[in-house]
Short mmCIF file of C-alpha atoms and ligand atoms in Angstrom, two decimals:
data_model
loop_
_atom_site.label_atom_id
_atom_site.label_comp_id
_atom_site.label_asym_id
_atom_site.label_seq_id
_atom_site.Cartn_x
_atom_site.Cartn_y
_atom_site.Cartn_z
CA UNK A 1 -24.11 4.65 -20.36
CA UNK A 2 -21.43 6.58 -18.23
CA UNK A 3 -18.71 3.94 -18.00
CA UNK A 4 -16.24 6.09 -16.82
CA UNK A 5 -15.24 8.37 -14.22
CA UNK A 6 -16.37 11.91 -14.90
CA UNK A 7 -15.76 14.42 -12.68
CA UNK A 8 -12.01 16.38 -12.67
CA UNK A 9 -11.15 16.41 -8.44
CA UNK A 10 -11.79 19.33 -7.88
CA UNK A 11 -15.82 19.40 -8.48
CA UNK A 12 -16.00 16.18 -6.60
CA UNK A 13 -14.28 17.15 -3.59
CA UNK A 14 -16.71 20.99 -3.60
CA UNK A 15 -19.90 17.84 -4.34
CA UNK A 16 -18.46 15.40 -0.35
CA UNK A 17 -18.20 18.64 1.14
CA UNK A 18 -21.56 19.59 -0.27
CA UNK A 19 -23.12 16.80 1.02
CA UNK A 20 -21.56 16.79 4.86
CA UNK A 21 -22.08 12.83 5.21
CA UNK A 22 -19.70 10.39 5.93
CA UNK A 23 -17.81 7.58 3.72
CA UNK A 24 -15.98 4.44 5.25
CA UNK A 25 -12.12 3.72 4.02
CA UNK A 26 -12.39 0.20 2.81
CA UNK A 27 -10.45 -2.05 0.74
CA UNK A 28 -10.36 -5.87 -0.49
CA UNK A 29 -9.39 -8.26 -2.78
CA UNK A 30 -10.34 -11.84 -3.47
CA UNK A 31 -8.46 -14.13 -6.19
CA UNK A 32 -10.99 -15.56 -8.62
CA UNK A 33 -11.31 -16.38 -12.40
CA UNK A 34 -13.01 -14.19 -14.31
CA UNK A 35 -13.78 -15.20 -17.32
CA UNK A 36 -14.04 -11.35 -19.51
CA UNK A 37 -12.24 -9.02 -17.19
CA UNK A 38 -13.50 -6.18 -19.34
CA UNK A 39 -17.76 -6.64 -18.69
CA UNK A 40 -17.26 -7.83 -14.75
CA UNK A 41 -15.62 -4.04 -14.40
CA UNK A 42 -18.16 -2.84 -16.18
CA UNK A 43 -20.71 -4.42 -13.76
CA UNK A 44 -18.99 -3.00 -10.94
CA UNK A 45 -18.36 -0.02 -11.95
CA UNK A 46 -22.44 0.82 -12.84
CA UNK A 47 -23.20 -0.61 -9.55
CA UNK A 48 -20.82 0.86 -7.90
CA UNK A 49 -21.45 4.45 -9.55
CA UNK A 50 -24.64 5.02 -8.52
CA UNK A 51 -24.08 4.19 -4.95
CA UNK A 52 -21.21 6.83 -5.10
CA UNK A 53 -18.73 5.13 -4.49
CA UNK A 54 -15.43 6.50 -4.98
CA UNK A 55 -12.23 4.57 -4.89
CA UNK A 56 -8.85 2.71 -7.28
CA UNK A 57 -9.78 -0.79 -8.65
CA UNK A 58 -7.69 -3.14 -10.21
CA UNK A 59 -9.35 -6.38 -11.99
CA UNK A 60 -8.13 -9.19 -13.64
CA UNK A 61 -8.33 -12.66 -15.31
CA UNK A 62 -6.51 -13.56 -11.23
CA UNK A 63 -9.70 -11.74 -9.58
CA UNK A 64 -10.20 -7.79 -8.31
CA UNK A 65 -8.19 -5.00 -5.97
CA UNK A 66 -9.60 -2.54 -4.08
CA UNK A 67 -9.14 0.21 -2.52
CA UNK A 68 -12.95 2.63 -1.89
CA UNK A 69 -13.83 5.38 -0.03
CA UNK A 70 -17.90 4.25 0.38
CA UNK A 71 -20.85 7.11 1.90
CA UNK A 72 -20.66 5.52 4.67
CA UNK A 73 -25.55 5.11 4.25
CA UNK A 74 -24.73 3.01 1.29
CA UNK A 75 -22.71 1.02 2.82
CA UNK A 76 -25.37 -2.15 2.84
CA UNK A 77 -26.83 -1.41 -0.14
CA UNK A 78 -23.07 -1.49 -0.70
CA UNK A 79 -22.31 -5.42 1.01
CA UNK A 80 -25.44 -5.83 -0.51
CA UNK A 81 -23.96 -6.17 -4.11
CA UNK A 82 -21.16 -7.64 -3.29
CA UNK A 83 -22.85 -10.62 -1.55
CA UNK A 84 -24.80 -10.72 -4.42
CA UNK A 85 -21.22 -11.76 -6.56
CA UNK A 86 -20.95 -15.69 -5.75
CA UNK A 87 -16.81 -15.33 -5.44
CA UNK A 88 -17.76 -12.08 -3.41
CA UNK A 89 -20.15 -13.00 -1.16
CA UNK A 90 -18.99 -12.18 2.72
CA UNK A 91 -15.60 -10.96 1.69
CA UNK A 92 -13.64 -9.48 3.89
CA UNK A 93 -14.30 -5.82 4.08
CA UNK A 94 -10.49 -4.25 5.55
CA UNK A 95 -12.29 -0.96 6.73
CA UNK A 96 -10.03 1.69 7.66
CA UNK A 97 -9.40 3.15 11.96
CA UNK A 98 -8.62 6.90 10.35
CA UNK A 99 -11.46 7.52 7.97
CA UNK A 100 -11.18 10.63 5.82
CA UNK A 101 -14.12 12.03 3.11
CA UNK A 102 -11.78 12.76 1.10
CA UNK A 103 -9.63 9.92 0.72
CA UNK A 104 -10.52 9.33 -2.66
CA UNK A 105 -11.83 11.59 -5.49
CA UNK A 106 -12.52 9.53 -8.87
CA UNK A 107 -13.74 6.16 -9.24
CA UNK A 108 -11.28 4.22 -11.56
CA UNK A 109 -11.74 0.08 -12.70
CA UNK A 110 -9.15 -0.89 -14.31
CA UNK A 111 -8.00 -4.23 -15.96
CA UNK A 112 -4.59 -5.61 -15.44
CA UNK A 113 -3.13 -8.24 -16.92
CA UNK A 114 -2.78 -8.70 -13.05
CA UNK A 115 -3.96 -7.51 -9.81
CA UNK A 116 -0.93 -6.94 -7.87
CA UNK A 117 2.37 -6.15 -9.56
CA UNK A 118 4.72 -8.74 -8.22
CA UNK A 119 6.59 -9.50 -11.48
CA UNK A 120 5.67 -13.49 -10.84
CA UNK A 121 5.11 -16.00 -13.51
CA UNK A 122 1.85 -17.28 -11.71
CA UNK A 123 2.76 -20.55 -14.31
CA UNK A 124 5.15 -22.28 -12.43
CA UNK A 125 4.07 -22.67 -9.30
CA UNK A 126 1.16 -23.23 -7.36
CA UNK A 127 -0.10 -19.67 -6.30
CA UNK A 128 -3.32 -21.97 -4.16
CA UNK A 129 -0.97 -23.44 -1.12
CA UNK A 130 -0.16 -20.70 0.23
CA UNK A 131 0.49 -20.22 4.17
CA UNK A 132 -1.55 -20.81 7.39
CA UNK A 133 -3.12 -17.18 7.71
CA UNK A 134 -3.57 -16.35 11.78
CA UNK A 135 -5.44 -13.46 13.31
CA UNK A 136 -3.38 -11.16 15.34
CA UNK A 137 -3.90 -12.41 18.67
CA UNK A 138 -1.70 -15.79 17.12
CA UNK A 139 0.42 -13.46 14.94
CA UNK A 140 1.16 -11.87 18.36
CA UNK A 141 1.99 -15.90 20.30
CA UNK A 142 4.08 -16.40 17.03
CA UNK A 143 6.20 -13.40 16.47
CA UNK A 144 6.80 -13.93 20.37
CA UNK A 145 8.78 -17.39 19.81
CA UNK A 146 12.08 -18.03 19.39
CA UNK A 147 11.70 -20.01 15.88
CA UNK A 148 10.48 -17.56 13.90
CA UNK A 149 11.50 -15.08 11.25
CA UNK A 150 8.54 -12.05 11.30
CA UNK A 151 9.60 -10.36 7.63
CA UNK A 152 7.60 -7.27 6.77
CA UNK A 153 6.75 -8.03 2.57
CA UNK A 154 5.81 -4.76 1.67
CA UNK A 155 8.69 -1.18 0.15
CA UNK A 156 11.19 0.32 1.88
CA UNK A 157 8.98 3.75 1.85
CA UNK A 158 6.53 2.27 3.77
CA UNK A 159 8.06 0.31 6.65
CA UNK A 160 9.83 3.30 7.34
CA UNK A 161 7.34 4.86 9.02
CA UNK A 162 6.08 1.55 10.85
CA UNK A 163 7.30 -1.81 11.11
CA UNK A 164 6.15 -4.72 13.62
CA UNK A 165 8.47 -5.14 16.22
CA UNK A 166 11.24 -6.87 15.67
CA UNK A 167 10.81 -7.30 11.97
CA UNK A 168 13.29 -7.64 8.97
CA UNK A 169 11.98 -5.10 6.44
CA UNK A 170 13.76 -5.56 3.24
CA UNK A 171 15.37 -2.37 2.01
CA UNK A 172 13.62 -2.62 -1.71
CA UNK A 173 11.66 -0.77 -3.84
CA UNK A 174 9.16 -3.33 -5.53
CA UNK A 175 7.57 -6.93 -3.56
CA UNK A 176 9.40 -8.81 -6.07
CA UNK A 177 12.91 -7.49 -4.70
CA UNK A 178 11.93 -8.34 -1.96
CA UNK A 179 11.76 -11.97 -2.46
CA UNK A 180 14.50 -12.75 -3.71
CA UNK A 181 16.60 -11.69 -1.04
CA UNK A 182 14.45 -13.05 1.86
CA UNK A 183 14.75 -16.16 0.64
CA UNK A 184 18.58 -15.23 0.56
CA UNK A 185 18.35 -14.64 4.18
CA UNK A 186 16.67 -17.76 5.18
CA UNK A 187 17.78 -20.40 2.64
CA UNK A 188 19.22 -22.30 5.58
CA UNK A 189 16.16 -21.95 7.50
CA UNK A 190 13.96 -23.11 5.03
CA UNK A 191 12.82 -26.14 7.53
CA UNK A 192 13.39 -25.49 11.28
CA UNK A 193 12.79 -21.58 11.36
CA UNK A 194 8.84 -19.96 11.28
CA UNK A 195 8.58 -17.93 8.66
CA UNK A 196 5.40 -15.40 9.44
CA UNK A 197 4.71 -12.58 6.77
CA UNK A 198 2.78 -9.75 6.29
CA UNK A 199 1.92 -6.71 4.54
CA UNK A 200 -0.76 -4.22 4.49
CA UNK A 201 -3.77 -5.66 3.54
CA UNK A 202 -2.85 -9.38 3.59
CA UNK A 203 -3.14 -8.77 -0.32
CA UNK A 204 0.81 -9.26 -1.02
CA UNK A 205 1.44 -12.22 1.46
CA UNK A 206 -1.08 -14.62 -0.48
CA UNK A 207 1.01 -14.53 -3.34
CA UNK A 208 4.36 -14.82 -1.44
CA UNK A 209 3.41 -17.32 0.71
CA UNK A 210 2.31 -19.42 -1.81
CA UNK A 211 6.20 -19.10 -3.48
CA UNK A 212 7.80 -19.73 -0.73
CA UNK A 213 6.45 -22.81 0.08
CA UNK A 214 7.19 -23.15 -4.39
CA UNK A 215 10.48 -22.72 -3.22
CA UNK A 216 10.94 -25.04 0.38
CA UNK A 217 9.61 -23.57 3.79
CA UNK A 218 8.14 -25.88 5.32
CA UNK A 219 6.51 -23.48 8.27
CA UNK A 220 4.72 -20.23 6.40
CA UNK A 221 2.02 -18.78 8.90
CA UNK A 222 1.15 -15.21 7.18
CA UNK A 223 -1.09 -12.16 9.21
CA UNK A 224 -4.75 -12.77 7.91
CA UNK A 225 -6.39 -9.05 6.65
CA UNK A 226 -2.54 -7.34 7.40
CA UNK A 227 -2.42 -3.94 9.45
CA UNK A 228 -5.24 -2.72 8.86
CA UNK A 229 -7.06 -5.97 9.95
CA UNK A 230 -4.80 -6.27 13.27
CA UNK A 231 -5.17 -3.20 14.54
CA UNK A 232 -9.11 -3.77 14.07
CA UNK A 233 -8.62 -6.52 16.24
CA UNK A 234 -6.57 -5.18 18.82
CA UNK A 235 -9.12 -2.10 19.70
CA UNK A 236 -11.62 -4.62 19.32
CA UNK A 237 -9.97 -7.39 21.47
CA UNK A 238 -7.82 -5.31 24.09
CA UNK A 239 -5.11 -6.75 23.03
CA UNK A 240 -1.40 -6.31 23.36
CA UNK A 241 0.06 -3.70 20.33
CA UNK A 242 3.00 -4.77 18.37
CA UNK A 243 3.11 -2.49 15.62
CA UNK A 244 4.90 0.38 15.96
CA UNK A 245 4.59 3.38 13.65
CA UNK A 246 2.23 4.81 11.28
CA UNK A 247 0.70 1.96 8.68
CA UNK A 248 1.15 3.14 4.76
CA UNK A 249 -1.89 3.25 2.71
CA UNK A 250 -3.10 3.80 -0.92
CA UNK A 251 -5.34 7.05 -0.56
CA UNK A 252 -5.08 10.00 0.28
CA UNK A 253 -4.38 9.62 4.00
CA UNK A 254 -1.12 8.21 3.05
CA UNK A 255 -0.81 6.39 6.64
CA UNK A 256 -2.64 5.80 9.87
CA UNK A 257 -0.56 5.84 13.08
CA UNK A 258 -1.08 2.96 14.81
CA UNK A 259 1.70 3.85 17.93
CA UNK A 260 2.54 7.21 19.32
CA UNK A 261 6.21 6.40 17.99
CA UNK A 262 7.68 8.61 15.42
CA UNK A 263 10.34 5.94 14.08
CA UNK A 264 11.16 7.60 11.28
CA UNK A 265 13.08 11.08 10.15
CA UNK A 266 12.59 14.23 8.44
CA UNK A 267 14.76 13.49 4.60
CA UNK A 268 15.91 16.76 5.10
CA UNK A 269 16.98 18.00 8.60
CA UNK A 270 17.07 13.98 10.54
CA UNK A 271 14.36 15.13 12.35
CA UNK A 272 12.39 12.91 14.00
CA UNK A 273 9.29 13.02 11.68
CA UNK A 274 6.94 10.86 9.62
CA UNK A 275 4.86 12.78 7.46
CA UNK A 276 4.93 11.86 3.74
CA UNK A 277 5.56 14.01 1.33
CA UNK A 278 5.13 14.54 -2.23
CA UNK A 279 7.65 17.44 -3.84
CA UNK A 280 5.30 20.41 -5.01
CA UNK A 281 7.74 20.84 -8.21
CA UNK A 282 4.55 18.83 -10.25
CA UNK A 283 7.53 17.71 -12.22
CA UNK A 284 9.49 15.24 -10.13
CA UNK A 285 6.75 14.98 -7.27
CA UNK A 286 9.29 12.45 -5.06
CA UNK A 287 7.74 10.54 -2.32
CA UNK A 288 10.45 11.89 0.74
CA UNK A 289 9.00 12.24 4.42
CA UNK A 290 9.51 16.05 5.04
CA UNK A 291 8.79 18.05 9.28
CA UNK A 292 6.70 21.18 9.44
CA UNK A 293 9.41 23.16 9.80
CA UNK A 294 11.60 22.03 6.49
CA UNK A 295 7.80 22.79 4.71
CA UNK A 296 7.59 25.88 5.84
CA UNK A 297 11.36 26.56 4.24
CA UNK A 298 11.94 24.31 1.53
CA UNK A 299 7.91 25.98 0.69
CA UNK A 300 6.61 21.59 0.73
CA UNK A 301 9.92 21.10 -2.28
CA UNK A 302 12.70 18.75 -2.09
CA UNK A 303 15.67 20.39 -3.31
CA UNK A 304 16.08 24.00 -4.30
CA UNK A 305 16.04 23.67 -7.30
CA UNK A 306 12.70 22.34 -7.00
CA UNK A 307 11.81 25.55 -4.62
CA UNK A 308 12.52 27.25 -7.90
CA UNK A 309 10.96 25.88 -10.40
CA UNK A 310 8.02 25.97 -8.11
CA UNK A 311 7.88 29.52 -8.02
CA UNK A 312 7.66 30.54 -12.12
CA UNK A 313 4.74 30.65 -12.99
CA UNK A 314 2.66 27.76 -13.91
CA UNK A 315 3.12 28.37 -18.57
CA UNK A 316 7.29 28.40 -18.06
CA UNK A 317 7.23 25.63 -15.68
CA UNK A 318 4.92 23.63 -18.72
CA UNK A 319 7.43 24.97 -20.93
CA UNK A 320 10.96 23.23 -18.85
CA UNK A 321 8.69 20.14 -18.83
CA UNK A 322 8.40 18.96 -22.15
CA UNK A 323 11.24 16.50 -23.40
CA UNK A 324 11.92 15.52 -20.08
CA UNK A 325 10.28 12.07 -19.50
CA UNK A 326 8.33 11.00 -16.94
CA UNK A 327 10.44 12.30 -13.06
CA UNK A 328 9.08 8.58 -12.36
CA UNK A 329 12.06 7.41 -14.66
CA UNK A 330 14.17 9.64 -12.63
CA UNK A 331 13.35 9.17 -9.36
CA UNK A 332 12.93 5.76 -7.18
CA UNK A 333 9.26 6.64 -4.41
CA UNK A 334 11.39 8.22 -1.70
CA UNK A 335 15.00 7.54 -3.47
CA UNK A 336 17.00 10.36 -4.40
CA UNK A 337 20.57 11.02 -3.24
CA UNK A 338 20.36 14.80 -2.13
CA UNK A 339 18.19 13.73 0.51
CA UNK A 340 20.84 13.72 3.15
CA UNK A 341 19.19 11.48 5.96
CA UNK A 342 17.52 9.00 4.23
CA UNK A 343 17.75 5.36 4.46
CA UNK A 344 19.63 3.67 2.26
CA UNK A 345 20.17 0.06 3.89
CA UNK A 346 21.52 -1.15 -0.27
CA UNK A 347 24.21 1.53 0.49
CA UNK A 348 25.22 0.03 3.29
CA UNK A 349 25.26 -3.31 2.38
CA UNK A 350 27.29 -2.74 -0.90
CA UNK A 351 30.07 -0.78 1.51
CA UNK A 352 30.17 -3.76 3.84
CA UNK A 353 31.03 -6.17 0.98
CA UNK A 354 33.89 -4.43 -0.04
ZN1 ZN B 401 12.75 18.62 8.68
ZN1 ZN B 402 11.37 17.55 -5.22
#
């Protein structure tokens, strides 16, 4: 019985290209009580592997969070299987606007402590006491209300390329960090303002809204299904789109364009750009925004040092990496001092305080 992915990304990409069939990019999550995540994980892997489903899935005692690529002609069978599981029956599937047959190249189902690394101790507040879900239409009306504070619950590299008009976009690296910053900012308005929040697919707001209610906020609202579901409703119902730029997503595509506005800048030259890339130097892999010109000039690298390393033969690069820790410890996502045009609002705050 095969319980783990056994094809390389390259082998899988070849198979997908040969098959020439459309794949759908889908995400969903559900909070539930899963007694034995390991058994549940194996069950899901077997069923999905059979259907040629790929993706990154987290399973925990608290539920499931899945980002998937599903062959279009297996969608019905995929849906029937979900519906056969009590807590996943009719679960909302967020279907991407732009599809990419190569969005995921492996099926990875992982058992974790939590389905979102939120840094919260769930025993300290009532996680079921969540905010009011609003659809795109209600959301549009609500954010026009002058009593509303609209908050983006995502991290800096996500909101940098796209966000709702007039949203507060905390300059944070983690979800946990933003919770405290927002609470401190709004501490005098827990009762008189509408706290309206959104994230990519809605999962982060499920916890955030419960957390803020626990902290004393009265009027807490969350965008149902996040930006992904919002865009779908906008398109289907012909509503006004209030999202500018691109929606950052966690697969090969990196983002979906929602409006034509380019709101970010190339981190190297400052020209308008909103395409994220990872530095080509394997030892660096920094996530940053790079324009087409810089991409060519810098050979897909974030610095001339990385460019030099990247030109070395593979074996020599491996030799260099020996003894060096994980690059993620050196650089945070999308932050590095040598990128002159990366907006760092936290430094601005610190300067103001002095
Ligand atoms: Zn540039
Ligand atoms: Zn680099």
